[in-house]
Coordinates of C-alpha atoms in Angstrom, one line a residue:
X1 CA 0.6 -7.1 7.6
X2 CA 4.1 -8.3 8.6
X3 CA 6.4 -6.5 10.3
X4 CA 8.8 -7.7 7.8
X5 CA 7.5 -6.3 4.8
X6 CA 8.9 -2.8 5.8
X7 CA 12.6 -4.9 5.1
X8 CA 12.2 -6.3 1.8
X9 CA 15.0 -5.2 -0.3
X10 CA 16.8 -4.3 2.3
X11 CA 18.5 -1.2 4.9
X12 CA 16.4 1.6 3.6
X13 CA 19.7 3.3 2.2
X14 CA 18.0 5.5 -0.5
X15 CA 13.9 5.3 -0.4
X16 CA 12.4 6.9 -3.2
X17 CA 8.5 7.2 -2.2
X18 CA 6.7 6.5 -5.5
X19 CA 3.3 7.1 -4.3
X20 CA 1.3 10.3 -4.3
X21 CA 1.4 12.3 -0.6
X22 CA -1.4 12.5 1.3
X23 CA -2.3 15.3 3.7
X24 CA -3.4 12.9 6.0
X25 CA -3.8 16.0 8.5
X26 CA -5.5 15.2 12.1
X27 CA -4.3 11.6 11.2
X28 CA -2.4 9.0 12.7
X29 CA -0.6 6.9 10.8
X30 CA -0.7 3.4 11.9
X31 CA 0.3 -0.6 10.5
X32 CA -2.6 -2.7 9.4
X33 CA -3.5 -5.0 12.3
X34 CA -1.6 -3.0 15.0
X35 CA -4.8 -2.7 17.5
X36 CA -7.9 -4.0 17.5
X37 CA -10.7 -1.9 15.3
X38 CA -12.6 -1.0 18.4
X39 CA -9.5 -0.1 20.0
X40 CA -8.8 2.0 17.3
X41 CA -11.9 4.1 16.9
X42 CA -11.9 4.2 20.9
X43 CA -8.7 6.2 20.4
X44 CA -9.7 8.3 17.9
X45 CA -12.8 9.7 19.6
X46 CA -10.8 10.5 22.9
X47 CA -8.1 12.7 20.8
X48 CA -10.1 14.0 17.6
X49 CA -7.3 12.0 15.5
X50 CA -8.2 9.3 13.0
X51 CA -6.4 6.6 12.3
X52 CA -5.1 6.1 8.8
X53 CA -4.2 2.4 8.4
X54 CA -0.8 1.2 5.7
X55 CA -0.1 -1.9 4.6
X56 CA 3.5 -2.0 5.4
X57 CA 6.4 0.8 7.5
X58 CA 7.4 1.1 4.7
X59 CA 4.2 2.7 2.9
X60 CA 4.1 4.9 6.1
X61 CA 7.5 5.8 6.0
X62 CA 7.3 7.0 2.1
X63 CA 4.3 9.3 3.6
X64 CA 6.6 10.8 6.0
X65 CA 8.8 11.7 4.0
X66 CA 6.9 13.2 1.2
X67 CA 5.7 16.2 3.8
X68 CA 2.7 14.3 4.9
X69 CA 1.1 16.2 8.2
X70 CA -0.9 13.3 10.1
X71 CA -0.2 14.0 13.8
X72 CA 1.6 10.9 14.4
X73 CA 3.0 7.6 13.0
X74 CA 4.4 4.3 13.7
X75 CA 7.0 3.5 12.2
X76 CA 10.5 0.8 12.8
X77 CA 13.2 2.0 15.3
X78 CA 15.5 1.7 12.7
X79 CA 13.6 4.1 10.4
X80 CA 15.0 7.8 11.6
X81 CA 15.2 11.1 9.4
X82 CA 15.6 14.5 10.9
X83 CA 14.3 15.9 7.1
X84 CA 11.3 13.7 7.6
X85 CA 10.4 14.5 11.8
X86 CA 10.6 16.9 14.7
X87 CA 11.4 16.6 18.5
X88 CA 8.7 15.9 20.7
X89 CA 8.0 18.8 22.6
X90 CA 9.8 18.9 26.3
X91 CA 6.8 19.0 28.4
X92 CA 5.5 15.5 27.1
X93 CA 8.6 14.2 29.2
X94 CA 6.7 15.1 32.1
X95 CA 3.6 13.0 31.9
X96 CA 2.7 10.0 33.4
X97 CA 2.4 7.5 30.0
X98 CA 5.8 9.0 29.2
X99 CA 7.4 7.9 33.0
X100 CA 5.4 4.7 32.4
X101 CA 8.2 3.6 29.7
X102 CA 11.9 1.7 30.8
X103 CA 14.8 4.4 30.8
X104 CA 16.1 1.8 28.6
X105 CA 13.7 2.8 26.0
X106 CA 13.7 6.3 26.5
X107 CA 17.6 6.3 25.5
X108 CA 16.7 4.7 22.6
X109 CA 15.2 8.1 21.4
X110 CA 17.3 10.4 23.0
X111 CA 19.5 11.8 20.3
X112 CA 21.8 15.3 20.8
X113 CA 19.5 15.7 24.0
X114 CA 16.3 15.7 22.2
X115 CA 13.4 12.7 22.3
X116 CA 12.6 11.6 18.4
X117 CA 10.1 9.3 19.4
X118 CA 7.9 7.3 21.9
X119 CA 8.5 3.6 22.4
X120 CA 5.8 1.2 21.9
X121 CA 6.2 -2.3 21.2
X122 CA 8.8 -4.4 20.4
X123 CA 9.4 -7.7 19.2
X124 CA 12.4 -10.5 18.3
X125 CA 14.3 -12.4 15.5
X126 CA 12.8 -16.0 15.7
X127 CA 13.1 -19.5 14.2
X128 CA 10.3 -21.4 12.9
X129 CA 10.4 -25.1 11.8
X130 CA 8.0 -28.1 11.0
X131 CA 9.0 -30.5 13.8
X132 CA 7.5 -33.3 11.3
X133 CA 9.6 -32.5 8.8
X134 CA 13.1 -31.8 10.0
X135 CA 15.0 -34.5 11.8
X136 CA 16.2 -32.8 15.0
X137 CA 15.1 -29.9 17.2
X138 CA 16.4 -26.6 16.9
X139 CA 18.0 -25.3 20.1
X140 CA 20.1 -22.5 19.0
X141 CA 21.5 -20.1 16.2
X142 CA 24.1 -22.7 15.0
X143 CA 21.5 -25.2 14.4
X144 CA 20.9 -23.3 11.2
X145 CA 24.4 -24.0 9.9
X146 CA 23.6 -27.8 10.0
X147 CA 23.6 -29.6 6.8
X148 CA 20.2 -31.3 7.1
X149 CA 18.8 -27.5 6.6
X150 CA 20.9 -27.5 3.4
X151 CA 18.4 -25.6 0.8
X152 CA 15.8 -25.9 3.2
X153 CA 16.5 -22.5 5.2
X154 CA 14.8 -19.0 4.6
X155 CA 16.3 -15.9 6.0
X156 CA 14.9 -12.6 6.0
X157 CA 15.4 -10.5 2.7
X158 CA 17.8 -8.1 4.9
X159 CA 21.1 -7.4 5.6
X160 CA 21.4 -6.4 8.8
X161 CA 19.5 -9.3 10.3
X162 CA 21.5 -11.7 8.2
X163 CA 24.8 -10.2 9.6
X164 CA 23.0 -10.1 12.8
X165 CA 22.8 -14.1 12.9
X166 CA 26.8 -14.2 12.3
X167 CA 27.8 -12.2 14.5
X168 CA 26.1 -13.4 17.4
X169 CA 27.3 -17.0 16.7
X170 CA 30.9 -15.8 16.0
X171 CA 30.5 -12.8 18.9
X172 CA 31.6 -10.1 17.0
X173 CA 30.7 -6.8 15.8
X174 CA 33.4 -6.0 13.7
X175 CA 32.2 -6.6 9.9
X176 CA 35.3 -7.4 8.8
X177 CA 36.0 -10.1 10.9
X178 CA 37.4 -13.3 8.6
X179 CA 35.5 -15.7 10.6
X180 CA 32.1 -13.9 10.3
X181 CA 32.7 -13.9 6.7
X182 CA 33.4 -17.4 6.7
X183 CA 30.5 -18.4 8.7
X184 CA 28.0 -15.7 6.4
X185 CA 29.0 -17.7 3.3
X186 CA 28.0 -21.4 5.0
X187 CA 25.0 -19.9 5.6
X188 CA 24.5 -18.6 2.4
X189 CA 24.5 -22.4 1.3
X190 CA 22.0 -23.3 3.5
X191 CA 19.1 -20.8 1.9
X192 CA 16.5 -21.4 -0.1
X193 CA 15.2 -18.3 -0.4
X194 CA 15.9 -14.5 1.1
X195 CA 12.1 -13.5 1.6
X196 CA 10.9 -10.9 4.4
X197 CA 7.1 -11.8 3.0
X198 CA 6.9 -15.4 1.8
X199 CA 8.3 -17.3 4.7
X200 CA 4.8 -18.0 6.6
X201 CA 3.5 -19.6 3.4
X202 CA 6.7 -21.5 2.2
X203 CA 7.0 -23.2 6.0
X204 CA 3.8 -24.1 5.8
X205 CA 3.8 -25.5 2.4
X206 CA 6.8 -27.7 3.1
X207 CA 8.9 -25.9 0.6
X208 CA 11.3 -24.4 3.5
X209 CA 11.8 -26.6 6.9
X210 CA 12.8 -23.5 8.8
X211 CA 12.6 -20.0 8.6
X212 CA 13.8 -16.7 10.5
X213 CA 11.2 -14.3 10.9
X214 CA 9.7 -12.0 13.6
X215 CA 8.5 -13.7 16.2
X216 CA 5.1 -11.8 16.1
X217 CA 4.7 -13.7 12.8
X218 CA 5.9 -16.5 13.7
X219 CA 3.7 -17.2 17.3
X220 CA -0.1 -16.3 15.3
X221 CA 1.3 -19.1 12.3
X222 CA 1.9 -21.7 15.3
X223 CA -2.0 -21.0 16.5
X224 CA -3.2 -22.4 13.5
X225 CA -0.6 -24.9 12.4
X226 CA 0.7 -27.0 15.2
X227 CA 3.3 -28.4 13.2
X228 CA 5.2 -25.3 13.5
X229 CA 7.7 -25.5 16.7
X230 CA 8.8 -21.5 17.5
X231 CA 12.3 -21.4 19.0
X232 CA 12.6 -17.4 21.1
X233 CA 16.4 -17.2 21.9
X234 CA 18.3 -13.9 22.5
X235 CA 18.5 -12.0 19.4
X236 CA 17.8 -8.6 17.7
X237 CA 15.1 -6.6 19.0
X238 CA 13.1 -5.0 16.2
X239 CA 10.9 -2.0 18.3
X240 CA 8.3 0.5 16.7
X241 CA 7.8 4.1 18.2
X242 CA 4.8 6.7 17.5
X243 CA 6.5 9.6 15.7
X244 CA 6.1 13.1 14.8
X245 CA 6.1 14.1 11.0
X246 CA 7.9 17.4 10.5
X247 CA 4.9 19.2 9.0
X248 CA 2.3 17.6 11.2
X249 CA -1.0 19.0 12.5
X250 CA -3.4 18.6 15.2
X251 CA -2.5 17.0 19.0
X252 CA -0.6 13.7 19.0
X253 CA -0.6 14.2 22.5
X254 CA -4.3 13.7 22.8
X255 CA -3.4 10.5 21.0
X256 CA -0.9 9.3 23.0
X257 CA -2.1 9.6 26.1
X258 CA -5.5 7.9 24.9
X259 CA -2.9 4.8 23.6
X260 CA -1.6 4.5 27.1
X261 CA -4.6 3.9 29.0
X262 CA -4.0 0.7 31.1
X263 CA -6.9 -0.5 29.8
X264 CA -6.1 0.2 26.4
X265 CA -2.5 -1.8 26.7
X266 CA -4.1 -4.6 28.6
X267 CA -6.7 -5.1 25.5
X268 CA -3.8 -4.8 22.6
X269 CA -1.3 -7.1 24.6
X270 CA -4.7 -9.0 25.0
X271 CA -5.9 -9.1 21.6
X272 CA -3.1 -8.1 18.9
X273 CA -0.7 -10.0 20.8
X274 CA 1.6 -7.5 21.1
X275 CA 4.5 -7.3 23.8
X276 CA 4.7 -3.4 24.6
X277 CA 7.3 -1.7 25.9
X278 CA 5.2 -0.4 29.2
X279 CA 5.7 -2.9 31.6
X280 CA 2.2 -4.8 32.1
X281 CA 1.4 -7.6 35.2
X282 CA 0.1 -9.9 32.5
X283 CA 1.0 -13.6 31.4
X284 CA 0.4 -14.9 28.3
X285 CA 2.0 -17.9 26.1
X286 CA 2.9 -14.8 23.7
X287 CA 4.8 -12.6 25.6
X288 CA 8.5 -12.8 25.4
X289 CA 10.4 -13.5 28.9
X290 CA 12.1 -11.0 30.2
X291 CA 15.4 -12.9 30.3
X292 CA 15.5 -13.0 26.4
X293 CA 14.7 -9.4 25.8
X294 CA 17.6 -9.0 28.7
X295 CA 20.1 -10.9 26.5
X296 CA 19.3 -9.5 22.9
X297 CA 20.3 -7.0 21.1
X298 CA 18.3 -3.8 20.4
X299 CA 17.9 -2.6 17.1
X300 CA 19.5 1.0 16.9
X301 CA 19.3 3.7 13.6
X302 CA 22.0 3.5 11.5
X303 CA 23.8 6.4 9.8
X304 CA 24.6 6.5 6.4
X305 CA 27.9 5.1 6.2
X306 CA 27.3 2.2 9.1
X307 CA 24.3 1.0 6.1
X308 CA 26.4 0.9 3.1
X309 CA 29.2 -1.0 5.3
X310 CA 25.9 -3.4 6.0
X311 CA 24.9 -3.1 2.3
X312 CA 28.2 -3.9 0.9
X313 CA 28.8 -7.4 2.9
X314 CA 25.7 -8.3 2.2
X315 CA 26.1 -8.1 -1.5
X316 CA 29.7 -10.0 -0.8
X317 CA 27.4 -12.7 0.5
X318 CA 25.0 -13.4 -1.9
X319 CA 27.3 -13.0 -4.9
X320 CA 29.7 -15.6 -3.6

């Protein structure tokens, strides 16, 4: 399922789980699609966990939050909740899977001197086009603004990577900059539609000429429709990490060192197409330079008042 599902609507500000909780004990909770089946069951045999597999972060992170006790899940660096997890313990900070990930990574997680999570994979904010359809090539972020993509543009259903776009075009971070607001409202008159689901469909269709997406997304449409031309510039990093649930049962760790075999890595890299934050000797048309990831921006958690400050320009935007 896409990674962008997990975004429709918007910042998780308030989520109200509507479905029923599951125990999901000895569990991990995992995205559709992640790793390979085999992969999968592999894992599960090694560390006595099963994997429970969700259609969207979203769907996982309603379980979490309900008082489910898998072992572990995977869930959207953005998505944090001390009410919903706990700490991993200390002595998983001496293993060798754990040294295997960038210090850049592990700071990521480190909040008031505890580790909330462990890194996994990670991923970019992409453009899409058909090059037989729109009349120049997109080269950069203010390509978008150009009036041949008037109506023909779809941007995420998200605020944050909305805002995101402006501010790196207008190099600010300040939200109420005059000039980013100026620039979010041209943009605004280039959309067709703000979808975090639709977008693969609608470029293919024609009905949209471009679209921001994830670049996971993005790279598997262009295997099977070669009019689609994906453009990776520096960005915002979107980056999942395998958490634990605050009533959880059973031994993640088990899990998690299974999941970072070398073996394992090279065969979801390999296979799911994934570019994972363990630093593999692998090339692959797929995998995002280094340089990029260098240049963009991660993706941090929010608190609750840096959200509604996203929430309420993004409503400014789109009411304009």
């Amino acid at each position: 399922m896409h990674r962008r599902q997990l975004l429709k609507g918007g910042i998780p500000l308030l989520l109200a789980g509507c479905s029923r909780p599951i125990s999901d004990q000895g569990r991990a909770l995992v995205l559709n699609n992640t790793l390979p089946a085999q992969t999968l069951a592999q894992i599960g045999r090694q560390s006595g966990i099963r994997p429970r597999l969700l259609a969207s972060r979203q769907h996982i992170w309603e379980q979490l939050q309900q008082g489910s006790r898998a072992s572990v899940a995977l869930i959207g660096g953005d998505w944090w909740d001390g009410e919903a997890l706990r700490p991993v313990p200390e002595t998983w900070l001496g293993t060798s899977w754990w040294h295997q990930i960038p210090e850049r990574w592990q700071k990521l997680v480190t909040h008031g001197g505890k580790v909330w999570g462990i890194p996994w994979r990670w991923g970019v904010t992409a453009i899409g086009y058909r090059r037989d359809l729109l009349p120049f090539a997109i080269e950069a972020w203010e390509d978008l603004w150009r009036p041949e993509l008037r109506r023909r543009l779809t941007l995420p259903d998200h605020p944050l990577e909305v805002i995101a776009l402006g501010q790196r075009v207008v190099q600010t971070e300040d939200l109420g900059d005059r000039e980013l607001l100026r620039r979010l409202r041209q943009l605004h008159g280039q959309v067709l539609l703000y979808t975090s689901a639709d977008y693969l469909p609608m470029l293919r269709i024609g009905d949209s000429w471009a679209a921001v997406g994830w670049s996971e997304d993005l790279l598997q449409a262009q295997r099977v429709d070669a009019r689609i031309e994906v453009v990776i510039l520096p960005s915002l990093v979107w980056w999942d990490a395998w958490v634990l649930p605050q009533e959880g049962a059973g031994d993640p760790e088990a899990w998690l060192g299974a999941l970072h075999q070398r073996e394992v890595l090279l065969k979801a890299v390999q296979t799911s197409r994934l570019n994972t934050v363990v630093p593999l000797e692998v090339t692959a048309p797929w995998l995002i330079p280094d340089a990029i990831l260098a240049a963009s921006t991660l993706s941090r958690p929010l608190d609750r008042e840096q959200r509604q400050a996203y929430w309420q320009l993004w409503q400014q935007i789109r009411l304009t």
